[in-house]
Short mmCIF file of C-alpha atoms in Angstrom, two decimals:
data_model
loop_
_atom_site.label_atom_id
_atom_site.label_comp_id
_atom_site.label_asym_id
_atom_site.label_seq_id
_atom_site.Cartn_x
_atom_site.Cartn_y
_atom_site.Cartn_z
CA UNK A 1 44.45 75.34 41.31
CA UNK A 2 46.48 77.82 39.25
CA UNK A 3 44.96 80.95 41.37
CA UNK A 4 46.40 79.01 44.54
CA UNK A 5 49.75 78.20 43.01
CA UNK A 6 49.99 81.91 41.81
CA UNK A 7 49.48 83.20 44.95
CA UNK A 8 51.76 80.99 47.12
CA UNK A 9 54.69 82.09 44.38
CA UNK A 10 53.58 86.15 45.06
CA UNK A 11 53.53 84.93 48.68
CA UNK A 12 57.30 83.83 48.31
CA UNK A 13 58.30 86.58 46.65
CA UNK A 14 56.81 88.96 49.04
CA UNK A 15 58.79 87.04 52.08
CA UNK A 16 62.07 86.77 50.14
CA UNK A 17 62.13 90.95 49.44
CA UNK A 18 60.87 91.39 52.80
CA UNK A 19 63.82 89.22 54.70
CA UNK A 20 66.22 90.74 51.88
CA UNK A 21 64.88 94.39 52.78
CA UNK A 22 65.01 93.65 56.36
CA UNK A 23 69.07 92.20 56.50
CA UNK A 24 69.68 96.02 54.25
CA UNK A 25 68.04 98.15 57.00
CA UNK A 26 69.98 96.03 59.40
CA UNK A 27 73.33 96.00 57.52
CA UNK A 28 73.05 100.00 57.52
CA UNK A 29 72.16 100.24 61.26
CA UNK A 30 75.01 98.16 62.35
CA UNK A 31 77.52 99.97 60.02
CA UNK A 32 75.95 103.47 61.26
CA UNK A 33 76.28 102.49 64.49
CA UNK A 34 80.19 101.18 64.19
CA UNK A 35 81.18 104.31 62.49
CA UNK A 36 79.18 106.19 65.20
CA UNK A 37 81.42 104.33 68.12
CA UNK A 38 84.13 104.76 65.93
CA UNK A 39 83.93 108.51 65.81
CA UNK A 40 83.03 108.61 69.54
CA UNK A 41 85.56 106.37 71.01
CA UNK A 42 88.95 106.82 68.75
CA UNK A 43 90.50 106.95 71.66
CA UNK A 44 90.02 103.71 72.54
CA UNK A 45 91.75 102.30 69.08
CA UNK A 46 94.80 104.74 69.56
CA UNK A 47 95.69 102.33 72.50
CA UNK A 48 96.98 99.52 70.08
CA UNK A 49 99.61 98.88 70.67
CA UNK A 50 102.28 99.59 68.27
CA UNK A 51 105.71 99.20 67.58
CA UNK A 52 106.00 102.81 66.54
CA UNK A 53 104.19 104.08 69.37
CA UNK A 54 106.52 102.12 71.75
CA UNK A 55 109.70 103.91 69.60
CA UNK A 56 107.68 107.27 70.47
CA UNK A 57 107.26 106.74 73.99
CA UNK A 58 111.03 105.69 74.54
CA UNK A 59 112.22 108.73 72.08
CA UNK A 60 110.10 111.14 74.41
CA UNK A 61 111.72 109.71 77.60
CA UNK A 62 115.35 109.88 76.47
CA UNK A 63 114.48 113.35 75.66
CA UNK A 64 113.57 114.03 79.06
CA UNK A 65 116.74 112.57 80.50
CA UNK A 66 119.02 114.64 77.87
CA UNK A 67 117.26 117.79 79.46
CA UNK A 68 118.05 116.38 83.11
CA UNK A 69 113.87 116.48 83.85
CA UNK A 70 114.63 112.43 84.81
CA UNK A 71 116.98 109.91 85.87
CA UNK A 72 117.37 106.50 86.60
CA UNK A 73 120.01 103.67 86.68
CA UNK A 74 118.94 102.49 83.65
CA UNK A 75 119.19 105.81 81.75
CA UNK A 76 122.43 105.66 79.64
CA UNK A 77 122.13 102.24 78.83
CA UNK A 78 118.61 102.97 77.22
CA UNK A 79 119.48 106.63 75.61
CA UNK A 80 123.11 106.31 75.29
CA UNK A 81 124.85 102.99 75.04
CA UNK A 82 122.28 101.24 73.32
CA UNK A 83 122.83 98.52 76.06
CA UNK A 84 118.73 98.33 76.95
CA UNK A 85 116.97 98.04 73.47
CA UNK A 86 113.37 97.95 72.77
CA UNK A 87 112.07 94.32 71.59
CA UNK A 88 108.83 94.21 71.57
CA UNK A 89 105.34 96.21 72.64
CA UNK A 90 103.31 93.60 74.97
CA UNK A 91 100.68 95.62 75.63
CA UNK A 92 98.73 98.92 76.54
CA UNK A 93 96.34 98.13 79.31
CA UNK A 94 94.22 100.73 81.13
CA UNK A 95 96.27 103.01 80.53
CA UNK A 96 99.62 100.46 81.68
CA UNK A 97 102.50 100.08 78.98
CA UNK A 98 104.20 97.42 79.17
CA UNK A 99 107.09 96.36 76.72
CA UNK A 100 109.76 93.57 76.17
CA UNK A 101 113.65 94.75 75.83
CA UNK A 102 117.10 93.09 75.97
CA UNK A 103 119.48 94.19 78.86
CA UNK A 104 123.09 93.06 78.09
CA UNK A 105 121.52 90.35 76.33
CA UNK A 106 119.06 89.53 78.74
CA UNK A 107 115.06 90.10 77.88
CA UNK A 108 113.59 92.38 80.69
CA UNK A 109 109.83 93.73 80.42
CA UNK A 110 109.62 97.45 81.02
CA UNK A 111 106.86 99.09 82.85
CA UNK A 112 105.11 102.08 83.39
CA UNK A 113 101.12 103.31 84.71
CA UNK A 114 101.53 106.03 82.42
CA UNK A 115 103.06 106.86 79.10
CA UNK A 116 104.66 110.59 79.80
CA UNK A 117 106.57 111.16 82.16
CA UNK A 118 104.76 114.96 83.18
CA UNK A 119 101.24 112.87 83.40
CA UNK A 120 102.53 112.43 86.97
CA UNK A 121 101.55 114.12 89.75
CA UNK A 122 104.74 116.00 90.64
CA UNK A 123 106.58 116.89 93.74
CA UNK A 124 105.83 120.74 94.88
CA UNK A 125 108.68 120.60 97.02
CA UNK A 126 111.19 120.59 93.80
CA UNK A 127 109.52 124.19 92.63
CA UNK A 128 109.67 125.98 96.02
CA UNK A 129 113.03 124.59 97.49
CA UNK A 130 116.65 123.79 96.65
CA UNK A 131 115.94 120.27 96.69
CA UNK A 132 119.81 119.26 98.24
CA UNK A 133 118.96 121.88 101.32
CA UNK A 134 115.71 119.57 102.21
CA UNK A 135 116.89 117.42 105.13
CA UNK A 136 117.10 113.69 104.35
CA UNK A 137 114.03 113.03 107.56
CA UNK A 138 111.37 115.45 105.54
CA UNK A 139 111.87 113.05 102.32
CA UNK A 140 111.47 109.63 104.25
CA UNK A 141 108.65 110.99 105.51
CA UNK A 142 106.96 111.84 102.47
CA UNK A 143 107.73 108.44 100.71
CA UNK A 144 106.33 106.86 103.68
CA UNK A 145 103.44 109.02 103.56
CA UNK A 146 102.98 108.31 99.66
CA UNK A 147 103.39 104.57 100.54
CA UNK A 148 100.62 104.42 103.28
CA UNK A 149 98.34 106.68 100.81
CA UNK A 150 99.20 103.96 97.78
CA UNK A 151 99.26 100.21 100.05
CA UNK A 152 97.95 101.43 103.38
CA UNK A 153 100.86 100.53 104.78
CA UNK A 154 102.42 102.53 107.59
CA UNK A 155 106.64 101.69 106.85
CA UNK A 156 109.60 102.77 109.30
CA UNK A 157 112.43 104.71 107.71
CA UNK A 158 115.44 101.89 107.91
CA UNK A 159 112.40 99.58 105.84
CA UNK A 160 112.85 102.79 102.84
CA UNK A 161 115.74 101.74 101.43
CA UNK A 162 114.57 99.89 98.37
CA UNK A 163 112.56 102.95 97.93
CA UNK A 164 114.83 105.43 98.46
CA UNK A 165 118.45 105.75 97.90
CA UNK A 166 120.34 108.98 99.17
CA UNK A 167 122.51 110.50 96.59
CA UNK A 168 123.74 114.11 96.00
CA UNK A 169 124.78 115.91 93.11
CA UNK A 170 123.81 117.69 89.88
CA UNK A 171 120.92 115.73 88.92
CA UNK A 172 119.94 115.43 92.67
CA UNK A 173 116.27 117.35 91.74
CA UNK A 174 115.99 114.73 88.79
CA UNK A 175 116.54 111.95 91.11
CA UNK A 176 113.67 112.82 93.46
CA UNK A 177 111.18 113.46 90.56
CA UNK A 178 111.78 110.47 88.73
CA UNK A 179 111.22 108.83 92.31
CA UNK A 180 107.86 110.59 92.79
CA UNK A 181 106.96 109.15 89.97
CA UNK A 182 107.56 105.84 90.55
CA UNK A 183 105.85 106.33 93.92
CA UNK A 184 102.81 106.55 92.12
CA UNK A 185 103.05 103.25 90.72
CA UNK A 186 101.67 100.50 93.21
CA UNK A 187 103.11 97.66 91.06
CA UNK A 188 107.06 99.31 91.52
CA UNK A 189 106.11 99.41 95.20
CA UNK A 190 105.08 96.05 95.80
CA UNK A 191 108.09 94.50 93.61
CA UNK A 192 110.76 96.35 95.31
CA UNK A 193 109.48 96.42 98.90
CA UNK A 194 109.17 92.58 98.68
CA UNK A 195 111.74 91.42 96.03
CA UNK A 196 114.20 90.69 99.02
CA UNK A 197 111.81 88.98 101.47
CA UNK A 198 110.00 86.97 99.20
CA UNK A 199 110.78 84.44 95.89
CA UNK A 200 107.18 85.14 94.40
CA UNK A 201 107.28 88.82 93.28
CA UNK A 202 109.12 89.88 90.27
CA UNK A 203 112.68 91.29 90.77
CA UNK A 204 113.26 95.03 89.93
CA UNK A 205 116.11 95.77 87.67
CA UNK A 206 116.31 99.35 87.86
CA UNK A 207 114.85 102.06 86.15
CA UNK A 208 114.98 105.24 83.86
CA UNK A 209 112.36 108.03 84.96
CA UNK A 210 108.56 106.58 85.02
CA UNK A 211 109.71 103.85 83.37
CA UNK A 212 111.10 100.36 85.72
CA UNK A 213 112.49 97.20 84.51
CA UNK A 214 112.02 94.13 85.88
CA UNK A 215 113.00 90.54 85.05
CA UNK A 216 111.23 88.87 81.86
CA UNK A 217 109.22 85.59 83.16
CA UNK A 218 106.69 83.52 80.40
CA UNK A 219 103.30 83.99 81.53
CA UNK A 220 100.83 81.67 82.28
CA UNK A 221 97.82 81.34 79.82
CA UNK A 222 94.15 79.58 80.33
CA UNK A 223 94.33 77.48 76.51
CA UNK A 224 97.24 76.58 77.75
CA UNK A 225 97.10 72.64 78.62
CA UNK A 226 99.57 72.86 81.15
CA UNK A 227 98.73 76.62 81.52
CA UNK A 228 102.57 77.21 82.03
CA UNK A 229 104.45 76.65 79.16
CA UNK A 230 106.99 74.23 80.32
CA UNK A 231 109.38 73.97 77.39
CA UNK A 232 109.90 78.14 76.94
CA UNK A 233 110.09 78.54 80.86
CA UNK A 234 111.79 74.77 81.83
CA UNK A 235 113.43 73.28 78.53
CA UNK A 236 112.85 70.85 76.58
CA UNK A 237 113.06 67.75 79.32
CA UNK A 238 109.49 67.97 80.41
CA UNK A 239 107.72 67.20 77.28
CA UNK A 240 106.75 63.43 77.99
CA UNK A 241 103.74 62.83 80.07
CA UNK A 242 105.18 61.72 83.70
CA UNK A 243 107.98 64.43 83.11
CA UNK A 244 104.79 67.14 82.81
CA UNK A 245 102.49 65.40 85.58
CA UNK A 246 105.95 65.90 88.00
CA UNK A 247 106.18 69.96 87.01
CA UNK A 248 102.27 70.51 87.76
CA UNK A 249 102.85 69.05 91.20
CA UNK A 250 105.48 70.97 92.16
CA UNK A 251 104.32 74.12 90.33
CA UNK A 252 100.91 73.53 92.42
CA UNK A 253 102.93 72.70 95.56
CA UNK A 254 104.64 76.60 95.05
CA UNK A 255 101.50 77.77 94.73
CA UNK A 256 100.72 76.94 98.03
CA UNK A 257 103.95 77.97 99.49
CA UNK A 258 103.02 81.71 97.54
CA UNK A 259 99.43 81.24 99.86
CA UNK A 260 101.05 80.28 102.93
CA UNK A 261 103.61 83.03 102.47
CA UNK A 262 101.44 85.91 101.35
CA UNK A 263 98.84 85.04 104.67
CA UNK A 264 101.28 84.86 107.22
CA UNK A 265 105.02 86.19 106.33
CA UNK A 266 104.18 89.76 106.30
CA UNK A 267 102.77 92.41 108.72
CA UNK A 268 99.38 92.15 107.14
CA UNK A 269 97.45 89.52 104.66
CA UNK A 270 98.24 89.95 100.88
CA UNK A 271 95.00 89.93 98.98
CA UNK A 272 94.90 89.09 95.58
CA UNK A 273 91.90 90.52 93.99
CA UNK A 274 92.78 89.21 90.44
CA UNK A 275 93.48 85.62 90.02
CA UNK A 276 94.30 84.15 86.42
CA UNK A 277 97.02 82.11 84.81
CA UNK A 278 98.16 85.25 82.70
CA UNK A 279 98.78 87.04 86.36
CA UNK A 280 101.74 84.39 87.38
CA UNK A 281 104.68 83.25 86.08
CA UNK A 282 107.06 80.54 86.79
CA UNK A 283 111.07 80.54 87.03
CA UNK A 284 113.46 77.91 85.58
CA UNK A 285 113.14 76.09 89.20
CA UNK A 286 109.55 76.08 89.20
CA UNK A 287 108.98 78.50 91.47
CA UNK A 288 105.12 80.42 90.93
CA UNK A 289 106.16 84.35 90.83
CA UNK A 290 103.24 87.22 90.77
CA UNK A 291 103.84 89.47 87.93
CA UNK A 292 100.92 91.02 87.93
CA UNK A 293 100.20 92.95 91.33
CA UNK A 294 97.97 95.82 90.18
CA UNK A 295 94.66 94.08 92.31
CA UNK A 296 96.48 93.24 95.40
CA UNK A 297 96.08 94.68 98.56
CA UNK A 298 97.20 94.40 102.01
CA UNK A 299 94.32 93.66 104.77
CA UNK A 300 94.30 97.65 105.63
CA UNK A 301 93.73 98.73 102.00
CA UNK A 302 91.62 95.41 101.79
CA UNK A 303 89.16 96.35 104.19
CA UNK A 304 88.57 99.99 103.27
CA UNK A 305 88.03 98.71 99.42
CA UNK A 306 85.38 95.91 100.80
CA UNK A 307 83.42 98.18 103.38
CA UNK A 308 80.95 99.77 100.96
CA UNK A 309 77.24 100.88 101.00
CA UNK A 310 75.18 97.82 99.36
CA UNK A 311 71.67 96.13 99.19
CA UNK A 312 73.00 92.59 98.64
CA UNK A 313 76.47 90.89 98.93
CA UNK A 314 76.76 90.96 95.25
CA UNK A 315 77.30 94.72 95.53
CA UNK A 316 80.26 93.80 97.88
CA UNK A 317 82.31 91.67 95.21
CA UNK A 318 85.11 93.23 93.96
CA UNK A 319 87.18 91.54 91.63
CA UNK A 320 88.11 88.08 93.25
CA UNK A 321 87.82 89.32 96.45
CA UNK A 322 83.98 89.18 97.81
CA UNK A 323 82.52 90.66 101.07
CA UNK A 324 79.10 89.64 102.75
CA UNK A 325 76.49 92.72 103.11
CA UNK A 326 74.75 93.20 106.07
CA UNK A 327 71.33 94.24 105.32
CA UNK A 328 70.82 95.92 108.60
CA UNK A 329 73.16 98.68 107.88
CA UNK A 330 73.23 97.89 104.39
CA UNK A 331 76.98 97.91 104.55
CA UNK A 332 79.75 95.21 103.08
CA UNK A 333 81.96 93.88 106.04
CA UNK A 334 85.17 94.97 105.93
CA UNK A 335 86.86 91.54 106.12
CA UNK A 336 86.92 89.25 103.10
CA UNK A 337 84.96 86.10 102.89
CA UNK A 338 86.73 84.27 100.29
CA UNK A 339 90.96 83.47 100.02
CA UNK A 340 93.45 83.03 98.13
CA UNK A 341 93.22 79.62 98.68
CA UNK A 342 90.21 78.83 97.47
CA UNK A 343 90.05 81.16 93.93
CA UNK A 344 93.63 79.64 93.42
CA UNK A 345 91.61 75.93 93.65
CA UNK A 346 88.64 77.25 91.78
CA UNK A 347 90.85 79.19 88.57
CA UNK A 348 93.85 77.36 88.18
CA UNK A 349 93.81 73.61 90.03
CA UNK A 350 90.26 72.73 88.66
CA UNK A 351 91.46 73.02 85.21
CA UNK A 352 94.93 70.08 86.46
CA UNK A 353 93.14 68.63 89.13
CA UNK A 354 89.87 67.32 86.83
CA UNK A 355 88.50 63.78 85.58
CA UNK A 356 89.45 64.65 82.28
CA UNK A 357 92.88 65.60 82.58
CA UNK A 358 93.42 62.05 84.81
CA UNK A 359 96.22 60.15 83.37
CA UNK A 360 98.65 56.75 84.71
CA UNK A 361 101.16 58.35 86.24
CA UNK A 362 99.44 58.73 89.60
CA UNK A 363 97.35 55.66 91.09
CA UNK A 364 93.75 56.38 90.51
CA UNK A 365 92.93 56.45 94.49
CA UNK A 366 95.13 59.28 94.70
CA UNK A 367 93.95 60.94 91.44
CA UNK A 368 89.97 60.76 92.89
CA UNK A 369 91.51 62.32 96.52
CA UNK A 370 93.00 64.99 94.49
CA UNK A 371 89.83 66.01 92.54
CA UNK A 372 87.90 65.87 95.85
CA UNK A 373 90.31 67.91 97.39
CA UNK A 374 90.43 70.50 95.08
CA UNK A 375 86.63 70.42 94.66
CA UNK A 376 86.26 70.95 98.34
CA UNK A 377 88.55 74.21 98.23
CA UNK A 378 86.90 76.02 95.34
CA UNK A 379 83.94 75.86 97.41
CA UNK A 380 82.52 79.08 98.95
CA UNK A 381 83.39 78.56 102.63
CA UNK A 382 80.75 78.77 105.84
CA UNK A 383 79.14 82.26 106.19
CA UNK A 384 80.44 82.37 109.84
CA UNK A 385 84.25 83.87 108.98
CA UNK A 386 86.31 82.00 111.75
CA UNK A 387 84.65 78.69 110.77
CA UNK A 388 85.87 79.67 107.27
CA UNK A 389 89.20 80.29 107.95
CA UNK A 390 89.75 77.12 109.48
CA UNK A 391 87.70 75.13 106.74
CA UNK A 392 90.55 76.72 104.51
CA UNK A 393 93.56 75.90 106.86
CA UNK A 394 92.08 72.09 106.55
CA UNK A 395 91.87 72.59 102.79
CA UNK A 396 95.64 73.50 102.72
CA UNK A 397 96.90 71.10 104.95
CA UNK A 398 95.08 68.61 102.54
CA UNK A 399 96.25 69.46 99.50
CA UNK A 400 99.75 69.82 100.66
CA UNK A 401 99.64 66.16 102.14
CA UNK A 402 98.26 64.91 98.50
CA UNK A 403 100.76 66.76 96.42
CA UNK A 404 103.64 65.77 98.35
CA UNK A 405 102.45 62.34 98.19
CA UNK A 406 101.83 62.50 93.88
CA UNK A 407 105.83 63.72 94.50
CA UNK A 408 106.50 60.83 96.17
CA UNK A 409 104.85 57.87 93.89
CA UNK A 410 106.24 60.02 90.77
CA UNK A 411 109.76 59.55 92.27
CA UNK A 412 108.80 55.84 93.01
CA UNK A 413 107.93 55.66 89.37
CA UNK A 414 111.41 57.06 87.69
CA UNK A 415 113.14 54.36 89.80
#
C-alpha cells in the first residue's frame, strides 16, 4: 500500500515539474518571439501617436512655409498668429494624421495622408517652367486630370473652383505645390467638391500646405448605447428616455436622406465601402455627416475596384462593398450587389432597431414593424441585380413610412 502511495506522490511530482517546465519553455518562446516582432516591426510602434510627434510635424510644416516651399489660407494663423493651435493628436492611421486644434476659438480637426510635406508626389511643371507664364487652361486641365486619376470622375473646368483658386504673386509657385498636394488626398477632394451641394460631408476650412482643416464633429462609436453621443453633440435636453427615442428617429431618418442623396443627387452612385458608427458624425440639428470618406467611391472607380480575377464571390468582397464572381470567366462583376442601404440596416439600425433595446415610448405594433423592417434590409438582396435594387427601393420606402410615423406618435406623446 505504501509502494502505491509512493509512487502516485513521484507521479505528482513528475507532472507538477513537467507543467512548471513546460509554462518556462513557453514563457521564453513568447517573450523571444515579442522582442523578435519588436525588433522587426519598430516601425509600427513609432506610429503612436504622440503629442510631441504632433508638435514635430506642425514645427516641420511652419518651417516649410517660412522658406515659401508651401502655402495655404490657414498658414499665418498656424505659424504666425498663434490663431490655429494644436489641441490634441487623434490619431495616426495608415499612414493618415489626424489632429484636433482650436481656430479662433473654435475646435477644427486637421488632416493630412501624409506627415511631410516632400512625401508628395510633386508637380514637374514647377522645376521646368516659370509657373505664372503657364496659362490658366494647362492647370485646369491637370487638376481635372489628377481628379479623374484619384475619383474617376471626369469634371468640367467652371465645376474646379473649390479646387482651384487663381491667384498671382510671389508665392504663386507655393500656391500650386501646396495644391498638388492636396490633390493627392481623396478625402480633401470629396469634402470640398461636395461641401456646397450636399449637408452630409464635412465642411473644409482651409488649409496650410498638405495639411486641411475641416470642421470638428463628435464621432459616432459602437459601445456607444445611442452610438451618437447626444449630450456632447445635442446638449444636455435629450438625456430622458422619450427625449433619446425622438433623436434616434430622426438621426435614422437623416440617414436615409444621406442614402437617398448619395444614390441619386450626383452624376454617379456614391459607394461607401466602409460603414461604422466611428465613420459618421452628427451636427447640433441632427443631421448624419460622413467624416470619414477614405473607402468611398463613385460607380466609375466602383466598378474598376470590384471587376477582379476570382474563384468565388468571396474573392470579390471588398470592404463593405461585395461583387458576385462569375465562375465562367472567373471574373467579379463590375456592379455591386449590396447598398448602402442595406449595410447601413445591418451596422448601425440593428443595434436601435432590436428586441432588446424596445422601450414605451413607441406602441409595441410599431416597435415589432420596425424590427421587421430593419431585419428585412440587412438582408443580402436577390442574386438577380435589378430585382435587388428594387427589393431595396421597397426597403427604403418602408422604413421611411415607419420612422416618420415613430415621429409622429412621439409628438402625440409630448402633447
Amino acid at each position: 500500500m505504501r509502494g502505491i502511495l509512493g509512487f502516485k506522490r513521484l507521479r505528482l511530482k513528475i507532472w507538477r515539474r513537467c507543467t512548471l517546465l513546460f509554462f518556462l519553455c513557453w514563457a521564453g518562446c513568447w517573450l523571444l518571439g515579442s522582442t523578435f516582432l519588436f525588433l522587426v516591426h519598430r516601425s509600427v510602434f513609432s506610429e503612436r501617436c504622440t503629442d510631441e510627434k504632433s508638435h514635430r510635424m506642425l514645427a516641420r510644416l511652419c518651417l516649410d512655409y517660412r522658406k515659401g516651399a508651401l502655402t495655404g489660407d490657414l498658414c499665418e494663423d498656424l505659424c504666425v498668429a498663434q490663431k490655429l493651435v494644436y489641441k490634441q493628436c487623434l490619431y495616426y492611421d495608415r499612414g493618415k494624421k489626424v489632429i484636433r486644434a482650436d481656430w479662433k476659438g473654435q475646435p477644427v480637426i486637421l488632416k493630412s495622408k501624409k506627415e511631410i510635406f516632400s512625401s508628395y508626389q510633386s508637380l514637374r511643371l514647377l522645376d521646368e517652367v516659370e509657373t505664372q507664364d503657364v496659362p490658366e487652361t494647362e492647370l485646369l486641365l491637370m487638376v481635372a486630370l489628377e481628379v479623374k486619376n484619384v475619383l474617376g470622375l471626369e469634371l468640367s473646368n467652371n465645376t474646379m473652383g473649390p479646387l482651384w483658386t487663381r491667384r498671382r504673386g510671389l508665392h504663386w509657385k507655393a500656391q500650386v505645390a501646396s495644391m498638388w498636394s492636396l490633390l493627392q488626398q481623396e478625402e480633401y477632394i470629396y469634402f470640398s467638391l461636395l461641401q456646397d451641394v450636399s449637408k452630409h460631408v464635412l465642411r473644409v476650412i482651409g488649409s496650410c500646405g498638405h495639411f486641411y482643416a475641416v470642421e470638428y464633429l463628435t464621432a459616432g462609436h459602437a459601445r456607444h448605447k445611442t452610438i451618437f453621443p447626444l449630450e456632447d453633440a445635442v446638449g444636455p435636453s435629450f438625456t430622458g428616455t422619450k427625449s433619446k427615442v425622438k433623436a434616434i428617429t430622426d438621426i435614422a431618418l437623416s440617414f436615409l436622406d444621406m442614402v437617398n442623396h448619395f444614390d441619386n443627387d450626383f452624376s454617379h452612385r456614391l459607394h461607401l465601402c466602409d460603414i461604422k458608427p466611428e465613420n459618421f458624425a452628427i451636427r447640433n440639428d441632427l443631421t448624419v455627416v460622413a467624416i470619414d470618406v477614405d473607402m468611398a467611391f463613385f460607380e466609375p472607380k466602383m466598378r474598376d475596384i470590384l471587376e477582379q480575377n476570382c474563384t468565388g464571390d468571396e474573392d470579390c468582397n471588398f470592404f463593405d462593398c461585395f461583387s458576385k464572381c462569375d465562375l465562367r470567366i472567373k471574373k467579379c462583376g463590375a456592379e455591386r450587389a449590396n447598398n448602402n442601404l442595406q449595410v447601413i440596416c445591418d451596422k448601425i439600425f440593428r443595434h436601435w432597431f432590436s428586441p432588446n433595446l424596445s422601450g414605451p415610448t413607441i406602441s409595441f405594433p410599431l416597435q415589432l414593424q420596425l424590427q421587421k423592417a430593419v431585419h428585412e434590409c440587412a438582408k443580402p438582396g436577390p442574386k438577380d441585380l435589378t430585382q435587388h435594387q428594387q427589393t431595396s427601393l421597397h426597403s427604403l420606402s418602408e422604413l421611411y413610412h415607419l420612422l416618420q410615423a415613430s415621429q409622429r406618435e412621439l409628438q402625440k406623446a409630448t402633447l
